[in-house]
Amino acid sequence: MDRMEELGFRSETDRQIFREAAAPVELSPFGLHSGMFVPTLERQGTPEQSRKWVPLGKSFKMIGTYAQTELGHGTFIRGLETTATFDPETQEFILDSPTLSSIKYWPGNVAKTVNHCLVMAQLYTQGKCHGTHLFLVQVRNMEDHTIMPGLEIGDIGPKLGFDGVDNGFMRFNKYRIPRMNMLMRYAKVLENGDYIKPKNAKLTYGAMVMIRVFIVMDAFKTLSRAAVIAVRYSAVRRQSELRPGGEEAQVMDYQTQQYKLFPLLATSYAFLLAAEGMSQIYAKISSDIERGNLEDMPQLHALACGLKAFCTWVACEGIEVCRMSCGGHGYSHASGIPKIYANIVGACTYEGENTVMMLQTARYLSKCYIRGQRGESLPELIQYLTTDLNVKSTLGEDCSFESLVAAYSHRAARMVAVACKLQQTNKKKGMAGHDAWNKSTVPFIAATKAHCHLFIVRNFVTILSQKKIDPATHNVLSQLCTLYAVYGIVENMGEFMQDGYFNQDQVSILNRKVLALLEDIRPNAVALVDAFDYPDHLLQSCLGRYDGQVYEALYEYSKSSPLNNTDIHSSYYNYIRPMMQKRSESKNISAKL
Ligand SMILES: CCCCCCC/C=C/C(=O)SCCNC(=O)CCNC(=O)[C@H](O)C(C)(C)COP(=O)(O)OP(=O)(O)OC[C@H]1O[C@@H](n2cnc3c(N)ncnc32)[C@H](O)[C@@H]1OP(=O)(O)O
Ligand SMILES: Cc1cc2nc3c(=O)[nH]c(=O)nc-3n(C[C@H](O)[C@H](O)[C@H](O)COP(=O)(O)OP(=O)(O)OC[C@H]3O[C@@H](n4cnc5c(N)ncnc54)[C@H](O)[C@@H]3O)c2cc1C
């Protein structure tokens, strides 16, 4: 914090970059404070509350987190059980954990780090429940950091990753906070206990939408780092003979290695552009919302949910492919890849479990499909739903951007239509609405993935057609964009071909194209990962270091293993030697081994 002040880092972007550089492997224990707690105070507090609390948060005089999930509920926010009951006598809210399942469980940095929390609780006033709202709660003494009376707080124990974050549990026992500690930008409780409801109850969910948008960028960062490590290592690693009797080949010259890594390299670029596009859409719509215009809130919610789920799923699968493409050394922490995976794979769960998020987007697509069928106007990103599904592909040898975007639009429109028709058929069979929905959610998930895939392909193509880029760079980026799109078709051919959209010749063109693009990209592969400009300090990888001195680095890394601090480990004296002595004294074993 002090160092950032000394360096004059004012913008949140610069501060985030500094924090990542300062904590390259483990997540910062203040990530939630800066990334969720302070922004939520800014966006969900009244102007007066923001003026009071945001400076304290930004100067770390108050350190906080976001405490919503409970032992019994994470996904279903309306089912949260923590209560906040207004006491007009004392002008206070009484926070309580009425059941075991209501104990807050998972909130990051709650265990040992923070002294405040934004707590999501069911608001009760004048005997009526008004749903979940956010409350600023002091949880530790500001003088000595001891836990405030009326609270039980602790760490939840070891996890798959996130080792830098002390995820904790927190139990309230009739814990009182001032009335003015409810974030009241959108909903209010007056001194007499009257409840003023918000324009839209989901405004309280705004912090989660914001983080989902951030997570799309995290998916790019983590996948691209793993790709840098794997591609650089594949240029250095020589193994086996490509030409009989010749020198051992760079593993990057094996077509299979290229097919593993180059589409992930293309995906990294596609996700960077998608994350930037998502952030621009978020900035525009969230500023509309702050001015009271909630018209595009459903579209923002649907896009943030879908891209967060799609990009984290793809990134995690891709990081695993990068690890495995590095052979045994990829499995070592020396590669840096296991930590990358362990710290991002949680993103498929936190900030909205991915399946649940996809279903939120699916619900939005279902409603848009019906509006489209009625001839109503649709938001630009959804207009493809009215695509004429009788049209066949015009794709030729060149695999033009236009034919690729048309293919993705057709696939998504067809799959959304299939899911919606199943939902409608279920209803016609007499199913209740919720059953008709539930019994069509598997095809809806597939359709929503196609919807997200289309967004990313179209976004990549749009940027290449709009941005002024020098011809050489434009050519390489066009190769990556084409590879991302063609690879996506080849890997999901059934979904593109189910209605005969492509003919057999076009399928052959696509299969040839994806292999040809691997050869096109091979000469620039290392330059394309170097272009991300990740310093070695950030990658923390013996395999992905810029100078390629992999074996020297691995040897030095191994020598630093704590097990090498002594030649003979205490386990020899404690277990191995006694065991061997016992056996050597045994009658039924020959002394001569
Ligand atoms: C820098 C930070 C690093 C991050 C580190 C990790 C930190 C992790 C933190 C956390 O995990 S915090 C906890 C996160 N928890 C969640 O995300 C919970 C996920 N669940 C939900 O968001 C909601 O329960 C739900 C799934 C959206 C369902 O909400 P609800 O049951 O209230 O609504 P529905 O009945 O499904 O829908 C009604 C209606 O509301 C619309 N809607 C729902 N949410 C939003 C929203 N956020 N914005 C706008 N609109 C929303 C929904 O689309 C429906 O609309 P209609 O279809 O009726 O038009
Ligand atoms: C690393 C990490 C950090 C976290 N940090 C925080 C934090 O700082 N603050 C905080 O408040 N929380 C935090 N969480 C908690 C996180 O937000 C929840 O775990 C997440 O929202 C998922 O909810 P859940 O655990 O209840 O999963 P569940 O919803 O119980 O998921 C179990 C299964 O049920 C399925 N399911 C649930 N509902 C539906 C449905 N409607 N339709 C179909 N399938 C469904 C899911 O798809 C999933 O397969 C964190 C979690 C992790 C892993």
XYZ file of C-alpha atoms and ligand atoms in Angstrom:
705
model
C 0.000 0.000 0.000
C 2.697 2.485 1.069
C 4.829 1.495 -1.918
C 1.921 2.202 -4.277
C 1.575 5.637 -2.718
C 5.320 6.243 -3.105
C 5.110 5.200 -6.768
C 2.121 7.466 -7.268
C -0.187 4.696 -8.490
C -3.614 6.313 -8.441
C -5.657 4.317 -10.982
C -7.175 1.018 -9.864
C -5.682 -0.633 -12.983
C -2.139 0.433 -12.038
C -2.728 -0.663 -8.452
C -4.072 -4.044 -9.616
C -1.017 -4.565 -11.841
C 1.257 -3.657 -8.912
C -0.575 -6.014 -6.591
C -0.209 -8.858 -9.103
C 3.484 -8.115 -9.471
C 3.899 -7.990 -5.697
C 2.060 -11.297 -5.231
C 2.644 -13.157 -8.504
C 1.781 -16.652 -7.319
C -0.471 -16.392 -4.304
C -3.555 -14.181 -4.544
C -3.293 -11.007 -2.520
C -5.013 -11.142 0.886
C -6.395 -7.719 -0.034
C -7.832 -8.738 -3.422
C -11.390 -8.851 -2.133
C -10.920 -5.615 -0.207
C -9.849 -3.678 -3.276
C -11.746 -5.689 -5.873
C -15.106 -6.139 -4.176
C -15.438 -4.422 -0.761
C -14.439 -0.860 -1.736
C -16.183 -0.840 -5.162
C -19.386 -2.110 -3.517
C -19.264 0.673 -0.923
C -18.909 3.085 -3.852
C -21.761 1.602 -5.911
C -24.252 0.453 -3.267
C -23.774 3.127 -0.606
C -25.537 6.490 -0.598
C -23.344 9.469 -1.551
C -22.985 10.246 2.159
C -22.058 6.654 3.002
C -19.560 6.526 0.144
C -17.973 9.803 1.205
C -17.598 8.439 4.726
C -16.397 4.891 4.026
C -14.672 4.792 0.643
C -11.680 6.960 1.702
C -11.257 4.728 4.768
C -11.263 1.673 2.491
C -8.938 3.146 -0.101
C -6.466 4.191 2.609
C -6.719 0.775 4.276
C -7.933 2.380 7.529
C -10.797 -0.066 7.064
C -10.091 -3.498 5.532
C -13.078 -5.474 4.339
C -14.529 -8.343 2.354
C -17.847 -9.528 0.951
C -19.629 -12.033 3.217
C -22.650 -13.547 1.505
C -22.321 -17.334 1.226
C -23.439 -19.491 4.120
C -22.913 -23.148 5.031
C -26.334 -23.951 3.623
C -26.579 -21.509 0.705
C -24.240 -20.024 -1.865
C -26.148 -20.099 -5.141
C -29.646 -19.400 -3.898
C -29.313 -15.909 -2.471
C -33.024 -15.627 -1.686
C -32.514 -18.652 0.570
C -29.858 -17.025 2.744
C -30.745 -17.300 6.431
C -28.672 -14.624 8.202
C -31.147 -12.053 9.517
C -30.867 -8.291 10.043
C -33.801 -7.150 12.157
C -34.409 -3.428 12.628
C -34.856 -2.183 16.235
C -36.482 1.268 16.066
C -35.916 1.769 19.801
C -32.160 1.791 19.385
C -31.977 2.622 15.642
C -29.969 -0.545 15.121
C -30.053 -3.730 13.055
C -29.649 -6.972 14.994
C -27.635 -9.469 12.917
C -28.164 -13.115 13.781
C -27.218 -16.591 12.527
C -30.415 -18.427 13.565
C -29.347 -21.859 12.314
C -26.176 -23.906 11.749
C -26.691 -23.599 7.986
C -26.899 -19.810 8.301
C -23.281 -19.489 9.439
C -21.395 -17.379 6.890
C -18.922 -19.775 5.230
C -16.320 -19.139 2.491
C -15.993 -15.328 2.533
C -12.416 -14.538 1.631
C -10.074 -12.999 4.241
C -12.755 -13.169 6.916
C -10.752 -15.580 9.069
C -7.763 -13.434 10.054
C -7.355 -10.420 7.776
C -10.313 -8.070 7.654
C -11.842 -5.847 10.333
C -15.052 -5.165 8.383
C -17.442 -7.146 6.164
C -20.227 -6.354 3.773
C -22.771 -8.895 4.985
C -25.723 -10.033 2.848
C -28.680 -10.699 5.158
C -32.455 -10.978 5.077
C -33.816 -7.584 6.136
C -36.678 -7.586 8.646
C -38.476 -4.449 9.734
C -41.941 -3.969 11.277
C -42.263 -7.764 11.344
C -41.876 -8.168 7.576
C -39.027 -9.674 5.539
C -37.903 -7.546 2.593
C -35.294 -9.897 1.153
C -31.527 -9.734 1.093
C -29.652 -6.484 1.567
C -26.064 -5.502 2.273
C -24.834 -4.252 5.646
C -21.433 -2.887 6.661
C -20.347 -4.782 9.765
C -17.268 -4.215 11.926
C -15.995 -7.675 12.871
C -12.726 -6.935 14.692
C -11.575 -4.332 17.214
C -9.783 -1.532 15.356
C -7.260 -1.188 18.191
C -6.120 -4.768 18.781
C -7.811 -6.784 15.972
C -9.623 -9.014 18.464
C -12.961 -10.420 17.332
C -15.914 -8.259 18.320
C -18.134 -9.657 21.097
C -21.141 -11.490 19.664
C -19.208 -12.940 16.774
C -17.532 -16.319 16.221
C -14.945 -16.201 13.426
C -12.463 -18.775 12.114
C -10.678 -20.255 9.109
C -12.402 -22.971 7.064
C -9.207 -24.970 6.525
C -7.110 -26.081 3.530
C -8.480 -25.738 -0.006
C -7.506 -26.862 -3.535
C -5.877 -23.444 -4.091
C -6.386 -19.819 -3.011
C -3.688 -20.410 -0.358
C -3.115 -16.660 -0.035
C -6.737 -16.112 0.964
C -7.974 -16.914 4.479
C -11.507 -18.001 3.608
C -13.426 -18.118 6.848
C -16.635 -18.760 8.712
C -18.548 -16.190 10.772
C -21.470 -16.639 13.146
C -23.601 -13.764 14.505
C -25.212 -13.899 17.925
C -27.664 -10.969 18.149
C -24.963 -8.633 16.920
C -26.000 -4.990 16.749
C -24.985 -2.426 14.095
C -26.226 1.162 13.479
C -29.166 1.667 11.123
C -26.963 3.721 8.848
C -24.734 0.696 8.256
C -27.233 -0.687 5.772
C -26.105 0.261 2.265
C -29.009 2.475 1.282
C -28.352 3.695 -2.247
C -31.242 1.702 -3.700
C -33.326 0.532 -0.711
C -33.796 2.311 2.629
C -35.069 1.745 6.163
C -36.290 4.992 7.749
C -35.939 5.830 11.411
C -39.493 4.676 12.057
C -38.733 1.343 10.393
C -40.545 2.042 7.130
C -38.940 0.218 4.209
C -38.377 2.075 0.941
C -37.971 -0.517 -1.791
C -35.504 -0.219 -4.702
C -36.499 0.258 -8.347
C -35.275 -3.301 -8.909
C -34.518 -5.822 -6.155
C -31.583 -7.165 -8.174
C -29.684 -3.904 -7.825
C -28.426 -5.422 -4.559
C -26.719 -8.077 -6.685
C -24.618 -5.459 -8.451
C -21.322 -6.378 -6.805
C -21.507 -9.885 -8.212
C -22.129 -8.643 -11.747
C -19.076 -6.421 -11.455
C -16.819 -9.266 -10.285
C -18.110 -11.575 -13.010
C -16.940 -8.989 -15.522
C -13.502 -8.905 -13.829
C -13.347 -12.706 -13.922
C -13.595 -12.732 -17.733
C -10.268 -10.837 -17.703
C -8.903 -13.283 -15.123
C -9.721 -16.125 -17.515
C -7.600 -14.402 -20.175
C -4.731 -13.673 -17.777
C -4.467 -17.217 -16.450
C -4.903 -19.007 -19.775
C -2.424 -16.722 -21.522
C 0.186 -17.228 -18.788
C -0.113 -20.987 -19.083
C 0.113 -20.664 -22.877
C 3.274 -18.538 -22.602
C 4.896 -21.191 -20.410
C 3.850 -24.120 -22.618
C 4.727 -22.507 -25.942
C 8.141 -21.284 -24.762
C 8.909 -24.690 -23.245
C 7.782 -26.409 -26.458
C 10.339 -24.323 -28.348
C 13.119 -25.355 -25.953
C 12.222 -28.981 -25.260
C 13.675 -31.473 -27.753
C 12.351 -35.014 -27.599
C 12.345 -37.981 -29.988
C 13.266 -38.080 -33.661
C 10.935 -36.396 -36.133
C 13.263 -37.485 -38.930
C 14.752 -40.976 -38.461
C 18.406 -40.600 -37.464
C 18.088 -36.836 -37.285
C 18.509 -34.626 -34.239
C 15.782 -34.697 -31.603
C 12.986 -32.371 -32.653
C 11.587 -29.344 -30.862
C 8.309 -30.728 -29.507
C 6.632 -27.665 -31.016
C 7.263 -29.200 -34.433
C 4.941 -32.102 -33.741
C 1.539 -31.379 -35.302
C -0.187 -32.792 -32.230
C 1.662 -30.330 -29.985
C 0.678 -27.482 -32.275
C -2.962 -28.660 -32.232
C -2.847 -28.640 -28.417
C -1.289 -25.212 -27.989
C -1.967 -22.905 -30.932
C -5.774 -22.895 -30.545
C -5.180 -21.984 -26.874
C -2.887 -19.193 -27.988
C -5.677 -18.003 -30.300
C -8.190 -18.377 -27.463
C -6.001 -16.202 -25.232
C -6.118 -13.391 -27.768
C -9.856 -13.918 -28.290
C -10.492 -13.787 -24.520
C -8.412 -10.625 -24.081
C -10.545 -8.856 -26.672
C -13.756 -10.346 -25.240
C -12.807 -9.201 -21.726
C -12.151 -5.689 -23.008
C -15.470 -5.730 -24.873
C -17.298 -7.001 -21.798
C -15.689 -4.285 -19.661
C -16.785 -1.578 -22.093
C -20.362 -2.887 -22.100
C -20.292 -3.054 -18.275
C -18.982 0.504 -18.002
C -21.739 1.830 -20.227
C -24.674 -0.071 -18.746
C -23.550 0.282 -15.112
C -23.287 4.039 -15.559
C -26.808 4.015 -17.056
C -27.970 2.056 -14.004
C -26.329 4.547 -11.644
C -28.284 7.288 -13.434
C -31.470 5.306 -12.874
C -31.821 3.815 -16.375
C -32.270 0.089 -15.724
C -33.355 -0.827 -19.270
C -30.234 -2.812 -20.191
C -29.707 -4.407 -16.771
C -31.056 -7.823 -17.912
C -28.725 -7.820 -20.939
C -25.713 -6.968 -18.786
C -26.602 -9.660 -16.261
C -27.053 -12.272 -18.984
C -23.810 -11.409 -20.764
C -21.740 -11.235 -17.574
C -23.112 -14.581 -16.377
C -22.557 -16.308 -19.688
C -19.056 -15.019 -20.411
C -17.877 -15.608 -16.832
C -18.962 -19.223 -17.057
C -17.859 -19.858 -20.647
C -14.414 -18.253 -20.296
C -13.521 -19.833 -16.952
C -14.556 -23.300 -18.124
C -12.503 -22.966 -21.319
C -9.549 -21.369 -19.525
C -9.360 -24.123 -16.895
C -9.544 -26.875 -19.510
C -6.908 -25.051 -21.543
C -4.532 -24.577 -18.601
C -4.684 -28.328 -17.983
C -3.819 -28.954 -21.663
C -0.862 -26.561 -21.296
C 0.316 -28.426 -18.193
C 0.090 -31.824 -19.851
C 1.820 -30.547 -22.983
C 4.888 -29.898 -20.788
C 5.202 -33.551 -19.817
C 6.592 -34.402 -16.380
C 8.053 -30.967 -15.764
C 4.582 -29.500 -16.226
C 3.424 -31.435 -13.191
C 6.078 -29.771 -11.010
C 5.418 -26.503 -9.222
C 8.621 -25.446 -10.938
C 6.554 -25.009 -14.101
C 4.255 -22.491 -12.445
C 1.214 -24.062 -14.132
C -0.274 -26.029 -11.189
C -0.581 -22.793 -9.172
C -2.149 -20.979 -12.114
C -4.748 -23.739 -12.377
C -5.362 -24.071 -8.623
C -5.999 -20.347 -8.256
C -8.366 -19.922 -11.211
C -10.371 -23.156 -11.178
C -12.319 -21.846 -8.194
C -13.695 -19.197 -10.545
C -15.896 -21.885 -12.091
C -17.623 -21.923 -8.714
C -17.265 -18.585 -6.972
C -19.114 -15.457 -8.027
C -21.833 -17.733 -9.329
C -21.456 -21.423 -10.009
C -20.973 -21.780 -13.764
C -23.974 -23.967 -14.556
C -26.226 -21.647 -12.588
C -24.766 -18.661 -14.371
C -25.260 -20.258 -17.773
C -28.902 -20.931 -16.852
C -29.393 -17.274 -16.029
C -28.220 -16.434 -19.536
C -30.365 -19.244 -20.945
C -33.414 -17.787 -19.211
C -32.716 -14.457 -20.907
C -32.255 -16.158 -24.315
C -35.524 -18.020 -23.869
C -37.384 -14.741 -23.272
C -35.627 -13.070 -26.211
C -36.472 -15.990 -28.489
C -40.160 -15.576 -27.738
C -39.947 -11.826 -28.335
C -38.175 -12.508 -31.630
C -40.844 -14.978 -32.682
C -43.415 -12.240 -32.088
C -41.463 -9.917 -34.342
C -40.442 -7.642 -31.489
C -37.143 -5.783 -31.726
C -34.165 -7.402 -29.986
C -30.890 -5.973 -28.601
C -28.172 -6.021 -31.265
C -26.214 -8.856 -29.582
C -29.305 -11.099 -29.701
C -30.683 -10.275 -33.149
C -29.107 -13.433 -34.584
C -31.962 -15.339 -32.915
C -34.144 -14.380 -35.888
C -31.640 -15.900 -38.364
C -33.342 -17.836 -41.203
C -32.458 -21.408 -40.254
C -33.157 -22.669 -43.754
C -30.089 -20.882 -45.105
C -27.006 -23.043 -45.794
C -23.376 -22.039 -45.440
C -21.533 -20.238 -48.231
C -18.156 -21.111 -46.717
C -15.368 -21.462 -49.288
C -11.668 -22.361 -49.240
C -10.820 -18.959 -47.794
C -12.948 -19.524 -44.682
C -13.856 -15.838 -44.694
C -14.692 -14.041 -41.473
C -18.191 -13.415 -42.824
C -18.835 -17.140 -43.411
C -17.418 -18.033 -39.997
C -19.562 -15.515 -38.102
C -22.578 -16.694 -40.111
C -21.824 -20.286 -39.073
C -21.627 -19.379 -35.388
C -24.821 -17.314 -35.629
C -26.647 -20.182 -37.309
C -25.422 -22.721 -34.740
C -26.453 -20.572 -31.765
C -29.823 -19.607 -33.286
C -30.595 -23.230 -34.101
C -29.636 -24.499 -30.655
C -31.598 -21.800 -28.828
C -34.603 -22.651 -30.986
C -34.246 -26.371 -30.204
C -34.107 -25.697 -26.449
C -37.030 -23.273 -26.547
C -39.144 -25.672 -28.596
C -38.448 -28.442 -26.078
C -39.508 -26.097 -23.277
C -42.689 -25.242 -25.193
C -43.380 -28.908 -25.969
C -42.992 -29.741 -22.281
C -45.573 -27.088 -21.451
C -47.962 -28.415 -24.120
C -47.637 -31.842 -22.492
C -49.098 -30.251 -19.385
C -45.919 -29.719 -17.380
C -45.885 -26.807 -14.945
C -43.655 -23.936 -16.070
C -40.791 -24.775 -13.689
C -40.826 -28.450 -14.737
C -40.992 -27.543 -18.438
C -37.944 -25.323 -17.826
C -35.978 -27.856 -15.764
C -36.600 -30.598 -18.325
C -35.064 -28.449 -21.070
C -32.016 -27.080 -19.218
C -29.454 -29.486 -20.695
C -30.085 -28.252 -24.268
C -30.283 -24.702 -22.896
C -26.782 -25.013 -21.440
C -25.471 -26.203 -24.825
C -27.278 -23.352 -26.580
C -25.923 -20.785 -24.143
C -22.360 -22.004 -24.692
C -22.971 -21.536 -28.436
C -24.306 -18.029 -27.715
C -21.168 -17.097 -25.767
C -18.898 -18.658 -28.400
C -20.614 -16.522 -31.047
C -20.077 -13.368 -28.978
C -16.329 -14.066 -28.745
C -15.864 -14.924 -32.436
C -17.933 -11.951 -33.614
C -16.117 -9.609 -31.214
C -12.710 -10.757 -32.498
C -13.806 -10.292 -36.144
C -15.359 -6.894 -35.430
C -12.197 -5.574 -33.793
C -10.029 -6.787 -36.688
C -12.344 -5.099 -39.172
C -12.619 -1.824 -37.232
C -9.237 -1.235 -35.594
C -6.358 0.372 -37.506
C -3.623 -2.314 -37.318
C -0.437 -2.508 -39.402
C -0.755 -5.112 -42.198
C 1.788 -7.570 -40.800
C 0.184 -7.603 -37.359
C -3.278 -7.680 -38.877
C -2.286 -10.733 -40.907
C -1.067 -12.664 -37.850
C -4.060 -11.655 -35.748
C -6.350 -12.686 -38.616
C -4.668 -16.098 -38.627
C -5.341 -16.366 -34.870
C -8.943 -15.246 -35.274
C -9.528 -17.726 -38.097
C -7.861 -20.506 -36.111
C -10.026 -19.725 -33.051
C -13.206 -19.861 -35.137
C -12.307 -22.833 -37.381
C -10.985 -24.877 -34.450
C -14.237 -24.183 -32.581
C -16.222 -25.537 -35.523
C -14.021 -28.602 -36.013
C -14.214 -29.443 -32.286
C -18.028 -28.986 -32.233
C -18.809 -30.139 -35.776
C -21.952 -32.008 -34.797
C -23.597 -28.821 -33.531
C -22.744 -27.011 -36.760
C -23.744 -29.871 -39.058
C -26.846 -31.245 -37.361
C -29.211 -29.524 -39.819
C -26.947 -29.864 -42.837
C -25.703 -26.294 -42.598
C -22.305 -27.403 -43.919
C -21.940 -29.862 -46.799
C -19.258 -32.526 -46.839
C -16.893 -30.469 -49.012
C -17.094 -27.603 -46.534
C -16.339 -29.954 -43.664
C -13.243 -31.102 -45.542
C -12.250 -27.473 -46.132
C -12.481 -26.771 -42.400
C -10.476 -29.841 -41.436
C -7.760 -28.874 -43.911
C -7.828 -25.219 -42.833
C -7.219 -25.886 -39.154
C -4.078 -27.907 -39.961
C -2.836 -25.332 -42.462
C -3.223 -22.576 -39.870
C -1.005 -24.489 -37.444
C 1.796 -24.278 -39.993
C 1.072 -20.585 -40.644
C 1.275 -19.745 -36.949
C 4.321 -21.905 -36.105
C 6.948 -19.271 -37.138
C 5.297 -16.599 -34.979
C 4.268 -18.736 -32.006
C 7.038 -17.620 -29.643
C 6.694 -13.987 -30.706
C 2.945 -14.186 -30.077
C 3.461 -15.336 -26.486
C 6.312 -12.875 -25.928
C 3.852 -10.176 -26.984
C 1.926 -10.642 -23.717
C 5.109 -9.334 -22.107
C 4.738 -11.225 -18.838
C 7.968 -10.810 -16.831
C 9.598 -13.972 -15.475
C 8.799 -12.691 -11.979
C 5.088 -12.921 -12.757
C 5.226 -16.330 -14.452
C 7.341 -17.902 -11.670
C 8.196 -20.673 -14.113
C 11.429 -22.573 -14.832
C 9.854 -23.743 -18.093
C 8.517 -20.424 -19.333
C 11.473 -18.170 -18.564
C 12.327 -15.655 -21.280
C 15.942 -16.807 -21.648
C 14.968 -20.448 -22.224
C 17.525 -21.715 -19.666
C 15.066 -24.381 -18.543
C 17.309 -27.202 -17.340
C 19.625 -24.850 -15.431
C 16.577 -23.343 -13.724
C 15.034 -26.729 -12.925
C 18.287 -27.967 -11.394
C 18.607 -24.856 -9.211
C 14.917 -25.093 -8.256
C 15.315 -28.735 -7.259
C 18.364 -28.032 -5.129
C 16.328 -25.498 -3.211
C 13.808 -28.151 -2.184
C 13.577 -28.221 1.652
C 14.090 -31.994 1.575
C 17.646 -31.283 0.428
C 18.495 -29.362 3.595
C 19.929 -32.570 5.048
C 21.475 -35.525 3.280
C 19.821 -38.132 5.519
C 16.255 -37.330 6.514
C 15.058 -37.993 10.063
C 12.624 -40.562 8.660
C 15.635 -42.864 8.113
C 16.494 -42.890 11.780
C 12.858 -42.945 12.936
C 11.398 -45.514 10.571
C 13.571 -46.968 7.810
C 16.568 -48.095 9.852
C 14.440 -49.680 12.652
C 12.349 -51.431 10.018
C 15.412 -52.807 8.221
C 17.077 -53.824 11.496
C 13.932 -55.630 12.572
C 13.795 -57.532 9.320
C 17.475 -58.393 9.290
C 17.006 -59.999 12.726
C 14.029 -61.946 11.449
C 14.681 -65.771 11.135
C 12.686 -66.328 8.011
C 14.547 -63.893 5.848
C 18.009 -64.824 4.502
C 20.691 -62.469 5.804
C 22.205 -62.479 2.332
C 19.924 -60.245 0.214
C -11.199 -9.171 -7.536
C -12.000 -10.180 -6.838
C -11.495 -11.602 -6.987
C -12.603 -12.628 -6.719
C -12.205 -13.657 -5.700
C -13.346 -14.597 -5.372
C -14.385 -13.916 -4.535
C -15.655 -14.662 -4.529
C -16.745 -14.054 -4.049
C -18.044 -14.723 -4.056
O -18.188 -15.842 -4.483
S -19.296 -13.732 -3.476
C -20.720 -14.759 -3.574
C -21.117 -14.994 -5.010
N -22.382 -15.652 -5.050
C -23.118 -15.699 -6.160
O -22.744 -15.246 -7.219
C -24.477 -16.330 -5.992
C -25.061 -16.719 -7.344
N -26.515 -16.620 -7.276
C -27.154 -15.523 -7.804
O -26.592 -14.591 -8.320
C -28.646 -15.540 -7.727
O -29.079 -16.439 -6.729
C -29.312 -15.956 -9.076
C -28.739 -17.276 -9.551
C -29.055 -14.866 -10.083
C -30.798 -16.122 -8.860
O -31.235 -14.983 -8.184
P -32.771 -14.875 -7.796
O -33.253 -16.213 -7.356
O -32.922 -13.726 -6.873
O -33.416 -14.458 -9.178
P -34.222 -15.361 -10.202
O -35.509 -15.737 -9.548
O -33.363 -16.441 -10.767
O -34.466 -14.294 -11.359
C -35.423 -13.269 -11.183
C -35.137 -12.181 -12.193
O -33.999 -11.448 -11.726
C -33.040 -11.359 -12.752
N -31.720 -11.250 -12.134
C -31.124 -12.122 -11.287
N -29.920 -11.660 -10.910
C -29.748 -10.470 -11.554
C -28.695 -9.529 -11.597
N -27.559 -9.699 -10.895
N -28.851 -8.419 -12.362
C -29.987 -8.250 -13.086
N -31.054 -9.121 -13.108
C -30.903 -10.208 -12.339
C -33.210 -12.630 -13.516
O -32.625 -12.528 -14.806
C -34.723 -12.717 -13.557
O -35.172 -11.832 -14.521
P -36.495 -12.198 -15.359
O -36.199 -13.478 -16.072
O -37.578 -12.358 -14.317
O -36.687 -11.038 -16.286
C -12.353 -20.115 -3.867
C -13.696 -19.624 -3.388
C -13.801 -18.332 -2.891
C -15.029 -17.867 -2.449
N -15.106 -16.606 -1.908
C -16.303 -16.161 -1.456
C -16.410 -14.860 -0.865
O -15.426 -14.132 -0.766
N -17.612 -14.457 -0.417
C -18.731 -15.241 -0.509
O -19.792 -14.816 -0.082
N -18.664 -16.484 -1.069
C -17.484 -16.953 -1.531
N -17.402 -18.199 -2.100
C -18.599 -19.045 -2.147
C -19.151 -19.122 -3.561
O -19.728 -17.902 -3.919
C -20.182 -20.250 -3.647
O -19.534 -21.465 -3.384
C -20.809 -20.270 -5.046
O -21.707 -19.190 -5.185
C -21.527 -21.585 -5.349
O -22.583 -21.774 -4.447
P -22.707 -23.166 -3.651
O -21.429 -23.432 -2.997
O -23.942 -23.066 -2.848
O -22.907 -24.247 -4.786
P -24.263 -25.073 -5.091
O -25.235 -24.181 -5.757
O -24.672 -25.819 -3.876
O -23.679 -26.070 -6.223
C -23.790 -27.474 -6.114
C -24.374 -27.982 -7.431
O -25.750 -27.583 -7.493
C -26.044 -27.114 -8.798
N -27.152 -26.165 -8.759
C -27.431 -25.278 -7.776
N -28.503 -24.530 -8.096
C -28.924 -24.982 -9.322
C -29.986 -24.621 -10.203
N -30.848 -23.645 -9.888
N -30.093 -25.272 -11.383
C -29.206 -26.245 -11.711
N -28.186 -26.648 -10.915
C -28.056 -26.020 -9.734
C -24.752 -26.437 -9.223
O -24.684 -26.332 -10.656
C -23.690 -27.380 -8.666
O -23.429 -28.396 -9.635
C -16.173 -18.694 -2.540
C -16.067 -19.989 -3.047
C -14.835 -20.457 -3.491
C -14.735 -21.839 -4.035
